[in-house]
Amino acid sequence: MADDPPVAAVVFDYGGVLTTPVRQSIAAWLEHDGIEPASFSRTLKAWLGRRAPEGTPIHLLETGELPVAEFERLFAAELVRLNGTPVDPVGVLDRFFAGLRPEPRMYALAEELRACGVRVALLSNSWGNDYPRERLESLFDPVVISGEVGLRKPLPTIFELTLDRLGLAAAQVVFVDDAEPNVVGARAVGMRAVLHTDPAATRAALAQLHQASSARGRSPLGPAPTAVRDDMTPPRGE
């Protein structure tokens, strides 16, 4: 909008935004481990759904209060295999996220934003803190990981912490996430937000926001480059 201040920073989610879609990795894991999809959907809804009570195993994993091994034990116990045998809890999260790959178009977008004077930051709910830290910390500042700060999206406190570390007002910052509850949470504290569906749509949305708030009336973000880097190891996080 015309009354919005210029975009000073863009905060990116990790899994599903800077990586390939999480749903693709989940589908591959369900097939590989022979998991009954309904048992996974039921558990995810009970632990992460809109009506889930605070303090579920996923919430506690994301805030770092529940060790990964204990979460894996609880998670595997809720799942059902198609052949009736128990799910092996050891390494179940590694298998869950094994299909994720870096999304080079989103890293290129972040690099372009920074090159044109817009700060870029990372805000991720962690399911185990397995991140390519050197790469992330060379590009994003700050890097806010839920399990390291004891807070989680979509609660307002983690957005407020990120804004404090940026030293910016909420209206100056755009948040990008592939989960609608997190986008709603960011908007609730006054941030602008983009629901990520694919790199091209997010690039277009950020260009529009940047143009609308720019004194020059245009955005330096052009079409995606034809060649981008894809040199990172498979990641984990959301």
Short mmCIF file of C-alpha atoms in Angstrom, two decimals:
data_model
loop_
_atom_site.label_atom_id
_atom_site.label_comp_id
_atom_site.label_asym_id
_atom_site.label_seq_id
_atom_site.Cartn_x
_atom_site.Cartn_y
_atom_site.Cartn_z
CA MET A 1 0.00 0.00 0.00
CA ALA A 2 1.09 3.60 -0.61
CA ASP A 3 1.17 4.38 3.12
CA ASP A 4 3.46 1.47 3.97
CA PRO A 5 7.09 2.32 4.71
CA PRO A 6 9.74 0.97 2.33
CA VAL A 7 10.57 -2.71 2.70
CA ALA A 8 13.74 -2.76 4.79
CA ALA A 9 14.00 -6.52 5.37
CA VAL A 10 12.57 -9.84 4.22
CA VAL A 11 12.46 -12.73 6.69
CA PHE A 12 12.43 -16.19 5.12
CA ASP A 13 11.17 -19.47 6.53
CA TYR A 14 13.44 -22.44 5.86
CA GLY A 15 11.82 -25.82 5.12
CA GLY A 16 9.48 -25.56 2.15
CA VAL A 17 10.71 -22.05 1.26
CA LEU A 18 14.49 -22.29 0.96
CA THR A 19 14.05 -25.98 0.20
CA THR A 20 11.88 -28.04 -2.10
CA PRO A 21 8.33 -28.62 -0.77
CA VAL A 22 8.15 -30.53 2.50
CA ARG A 23 5.07 -32.41 1.27
CA GLN A 24 7.20 -34.09 -1.41
CA SER A 25 9.66 -35.35 1.19
CA ILE A 26 6.81 -36.58 3.38
CA ALA A 27 5.24 -38.48 0.48
CA ALA A 28 8.54 -40.19 -0.31
CA TRP A 29 9.05 -41.11 3.36
CA LEU A 30 5.54 -42.55 3.70
CA GLU A 31 6.15 -44.74 0.68
CA HIS A 32 9.69 -45.75 1.66
CA ASP A 33 8.76 -46.71 5.22
CA GLY A 34 5.39 -48.16 4.27
CA ILE A 35 3.51 -45.83 6.60
CA GLU A 36 -0.26 -45.72 6.52
CA PRO A 37 -0.89 -42.10 5.44
CA ALA A 38 -3.98 -41.79 7.64
CA SER A 39 -1.96 -42.52 10.76
CA PHE A 40 0.47 -39.74 9.90
CA SER A 41 -2.29 -37.26 9.07
CA ARG A 42 -4.08 -38.07 12.31
CA THR A 43 -0.92 -37.53 14.37
CA LEU A 44 -0.01 -34.30 12.59
CA LYS A 45 -3.50 -32.89 13.12
CA ALA A 46 -3.50 -33.84 16.81
CA TRP A 47 -0.05 -32.37 17.43
CA LEU A 48 0.09 -29.43 15.02
CA GLY A 49 -3.47 -28.68 13.92
CA ARG A 50 -5.20 -25.39 14.57
CA ARG A 51 -7.07 -26.91 17.51
CA ALA A 52 -4.08 -28.72 19.00
CA PRO A 53 -3.49 -27.79 22.65
CA GLU A 54 -0.26 -26.09 23.60
CA GLY A 55 2.54 -28.42 24.66
CA THR A 56 2.17 -31.22 22.11
CA PRO A 57 5.30 -33.23 21.24
CA ILE A 58 5.79 -31.18 18.05
CA HIS A 59 5.52 -27.91 19.97
CA LEU A 60 8.05 -29.13 22.53
CA LEU A 61 10.39 -30.38 19.81
CA GLU A 62 10.23 -27.01 18.06
CA THR A 63 11.06 -25.10 21.23
CA GLY A 64 13.92 -27.46 22.10
CA GLU A 65 12.22 -28.78 25.24
CA LEU A 66 11.85 -32.34 23.91
CA PRO A 67 14.97 -34.20 22.75
CA VAL A 68 14.90 -35.54 19.21
CA ALA A 69 15.25 -39.16 20.33
CA GLU A 70 12.27 -38.88 22.69
CA PHE A 71 10.18 -37.20 20.01
CA GLU A 72 11.05 -39.94 17.54
CA ARG A 73 9.94 -42.57 20.06
CA LEU A 74 6.60 -40.84 20.63
CA PHE A 75 6.11 -40.15 16.92
CA ALA A 76 6.85 -43.70 15.80
CA ALA A 77 4.44 -45.08 18.41
CA GLU A 78 1.58 -43.12 16.79
CA LEU A 79 2.30 -44.36 13.28
CA VAL A 80 1.02 -47.53 11.64
CA ARG A 81 2.84 -49.46 8.93
CA LEU A 82 0.90 -51.06 6.09
CA ASN A 83 2.40 -54.47 6.91
CA GLY A 84 1.50 -54.20 10.59
CA THR A 85 5.07 -54.08 11.92
CA PRO A 86 6.25 -51.29 14.26
CA VAL A 87 7.87 -48.15 12.88
CA ASP A 88 11.55 -47.94 13.76
CA PRO A 89 11.90 -44.74 15.79
CA VAL A 90 15.65 -44.43 15.30
CA GLY A 91 16.32 -41.89 12.58
CA VAL A 92 12.66 -41.43 11.67
CA LEU A 93 13.11 -37.66 11.36
CA ASP A 94 16.12 -38.13 9.10
CA ARG A 95 13.98 -40.33 6.87
CA PHE A 96 11.09 -37.84 7.10
CA PHE A 97 13.26 -35.01 5.75
CA ALA A 98 15.53 -37.06 3.47
CA GLY A 99 13.77 -35.88 0.32
CA LEU A 100 14.33 -32.16 0.94
CA ARG A 101 16.72 -30.37 -1.37
CA PRO A 102 17.83 -26.73 -1.45
CA GLU A 103 15.73 -24.47 -3.66
CA PRO A 104 18.39 -22.45 -5.52
CA ARG A 105 15.88 -19.95 -6.94
CA MET A 106 15.01 -18.81 -3.42
CA TYR A 107 18.65 -18.41 -2.43
CA ALA A 108 19.17 -16.37 -5.58
CA LEU A 109 16.20 -14.21 -4.64
CA ALA A 110 17.61 -13.60 -1.15
CA GLU A 111 20.99 -12.69 -2.63
CA GLU A 112 19.34 -10.22 -5.05
CA LEU A 113 17.38 -8.59 -2.24
CA ARG A 114 20.51 -8.12 -0.20
CA ALA A 115 22.39 -6.75 -3.22
CA CYS A 116 19.73 -4.06 -3.68
CA GLY A 117 19.91 -2.99 -0.03
CA VAL A 118 17.13 -5.07 1.52
CA ARG A 119 18.21 -7.05 4.56
CA VAL A 120 17.41 -10.76 4.62
CA ALA A 121 16.85 -12.86 7.73
CA LEU A 122 15.82 -16.42 8.58
CA LEU A 123 13.11 -17.57 10.99
CA SER A 124 12.60 -21.32 11.25
CA ASN A 125 10.77 -23.79 13.45
CA SER A 126 13.34 -26.52 14.02
CA TRP A 127 12.69 -30.25 14.10
CA GLY A 128 16.27 -31.11 14.99
CA ASN A 129 18.53 -28.14 14.16
CA ASP A 130 20.18 -29.82 11.17
CA TYR A 131 20.85 -26.72 9.07
CA PRO A 132 23.63 -25.76 6.64
CA ARG A 133 24.73 -23.11 9.09
CA GLU A 134 27.77 -21.76 7.28
CA ARG A 135 25.76 -21.06 4.13
CA LEU A 136 22.81 -19.59 6.02
CA GLU A 137 24.85 -17.37 8.30
CA SER A 138 26.84 -15.99 5.37
CA LEU A 139 23.62 -14.74 3.78
CA PHE A 140 20.98 -14.20 6.47
CA ASP A 141 21.23 -11.95 9.53
CA PRO A 142 19.76 -12.66 11.95
CA VAL A 143 19.23 -16.42 11.87
CA VAL A 144 16.50 -17.28 14.38
CA ILE A 145 15.93 -20.98 15.08
CA SER A 146 13.00 -21.91 17.32
CA GLY A 147 14.81 -24.61 19.29
CA GLU A 148 17.65 -22.22 20.10
CA VAL A 149 15.43 -19.42 21.42
CA GLY A 150 12.73 -21.51 23.12
CA LEU A 151 9.95 -19.97 21.05
CA ARG A 152 8.02 -21.11 18.00
CA LYS A 153 5.91 -19.82 15.13
CA PRO A 154 3.13 -18.74 14.96
CA LEU A 155 3.35 -17.31 18.51
CA PRO A 156 3.91 -13.53 18.46
CA THR A 157 6.93 -13.68 20.75
CA ILE A 158 9.20 -15.25 18.12
CA PHE A 159 8.24 -12.64 15.52
CA GLU A 160 8.86 -9.90 18.06
CA LEU A 161 12.26 -11.38 18.90
CA THR A 162 13.17 -11.43 15.20
CA LEU A 163 12.10 -7.80 14.81
CA ASP A 164 14.15 -6.84 17.87
CA ARG A 165 17.23 -8.51 16.37
CA LEU A 166 16.63 -6.70 13.10
CA GLY A 167 16.10 -3.43 14.93
CA LEU A 168 13.16 -2.64 12.66
CA ALA A 169 9.47 -1.89 13.04
CA ALA A 170 7.07 -4.63 11.99
CA ALA A 171 5.69 -2.57 9.07
CA GLN A 172 9.17 -2.40 7.53
CA VAL A 173 9.50 -6.17 7.33
CA VAL A 174 8.01 -8.82 5.03
CA PHE A 175 7.78 -12.44 6.16
CA VAL A 176 7.72 -15.40 3.74
CA ASP A 177 6.43 -18.80 4.87
CA ASP A 178 4.71 -21.78 3.27
CA ALA A 179 2.42 -22.38 6.29
CA GLU A 180 -0.66 -20.19 6.47
CA PRO A 181 -0.85 -20.10 10.31
CA ASN A 182 2.65 -18.63 10.38
CA VAL A 183 1.72 -15.99 7.80
CA VAL A 184 -1.33 -15.10 9.89
CA GLY A 185 0.87 -14.90 13.00
CA ALA A 186 3.30 -12.52 11.29
CA ARG A 187 0.50 -10.26 10.14
CA ALA A 188 -0.93 -10.22 13.66
CA VAL A 189 2.20 -8.43 14.93
CA GLY A 190 2.09 -5.92 12.05
CA MET A 191 4.45 -7.50 9.55
CA ARG A 192 3.57 -7.82 5.90
CA ALA A 193 3.59 -11.44 4.79
CA VAL A 194 3.67 -13.64 1.71
CA LEU A 195 2.28 -17.18 1.65
CA HIS A 196 4.91 -19.08 -0.35
CA THR A 197 3.64 -21.51 -2.96
CA ASP A 198 6.49 -21.48 -5.47
CA PRO A 199 9.60 -19.38 -6.17
CA ALA A 200 8.14 -17.47 -9.13
CA ALA A 201 5.02 -16.41 -7.22
CA THR A 202 7.03 -15.33 -4.19
CA ARG A 203 9.44 -13.34 -6.36
CA ALA A 204 6.49 -11.58 -7.99
CA ALA A 205 4.82 -10.86 -4.64
CA LEU A 206 8.01 -9.41 -3.14
CA ALA A 207 8.65 -7.31 -6.24
CA GLN A 208 5.13 -5.91 -5.98
CA LEU A 209 5.52 -5.09 -2.29
CA HIS A 210 8.91 -3.52 -2.87
CA GLN A 211 7.61 -1.47 -5.78
CA ALA A 212 4.53 -0.31 -3.89
CA SER A 213 6.60 0.96 -0.97
CA SER A 214 9.55 2.30 -2.94
CA ALA A 215 10.02 6.02 -3.42
CA ARG A 216 11.13 5.28 -6.97
CA GLY A 217 7.95 3.35 -7.68
CA ARG A 218 9.70 0.31 -9.09
CA SER A 219 11.44 -2.80 -7.82
CA PRO A 220 14.94 -3.92 -8.83
CA LEU A 221 13.77 -7.54 -8.68
CA GLY A 222 13.56 -8.88 -12.20
CA PRO A 223 12.79 -12.35 -13.55
CA ALA A 224 14.56 -15.27 -11.94
CA PRO A 225 18.11 -15.83 -13.23
CA THR A 226 18.54 -18.72 -15.65
CA ALA A 227 21.43 -20.23 -13.70
CA VAL A 228 21.51 -20.45 -9.92
CA ARG A 229 23.53 -22.30 -7.32
CA ASP A 230 22.50 -25.70 -5.98
CA ASP A 231 25.47 -26.68 -3.86
CA MET A 232 24.00 -27.38 -0.45
CA THR A 233 23.50 -30.64 1.40
CA PRO A 234 19.97 -31.93 2.14
CA PRO A 235 18.57 -29.86 5.01
CA ARG A 236 16.08 -30.15 7.84
CA GLY A 237 13.85 -27.55 9.39
CA GLU A 238 10.67 -25.61 8.78
#
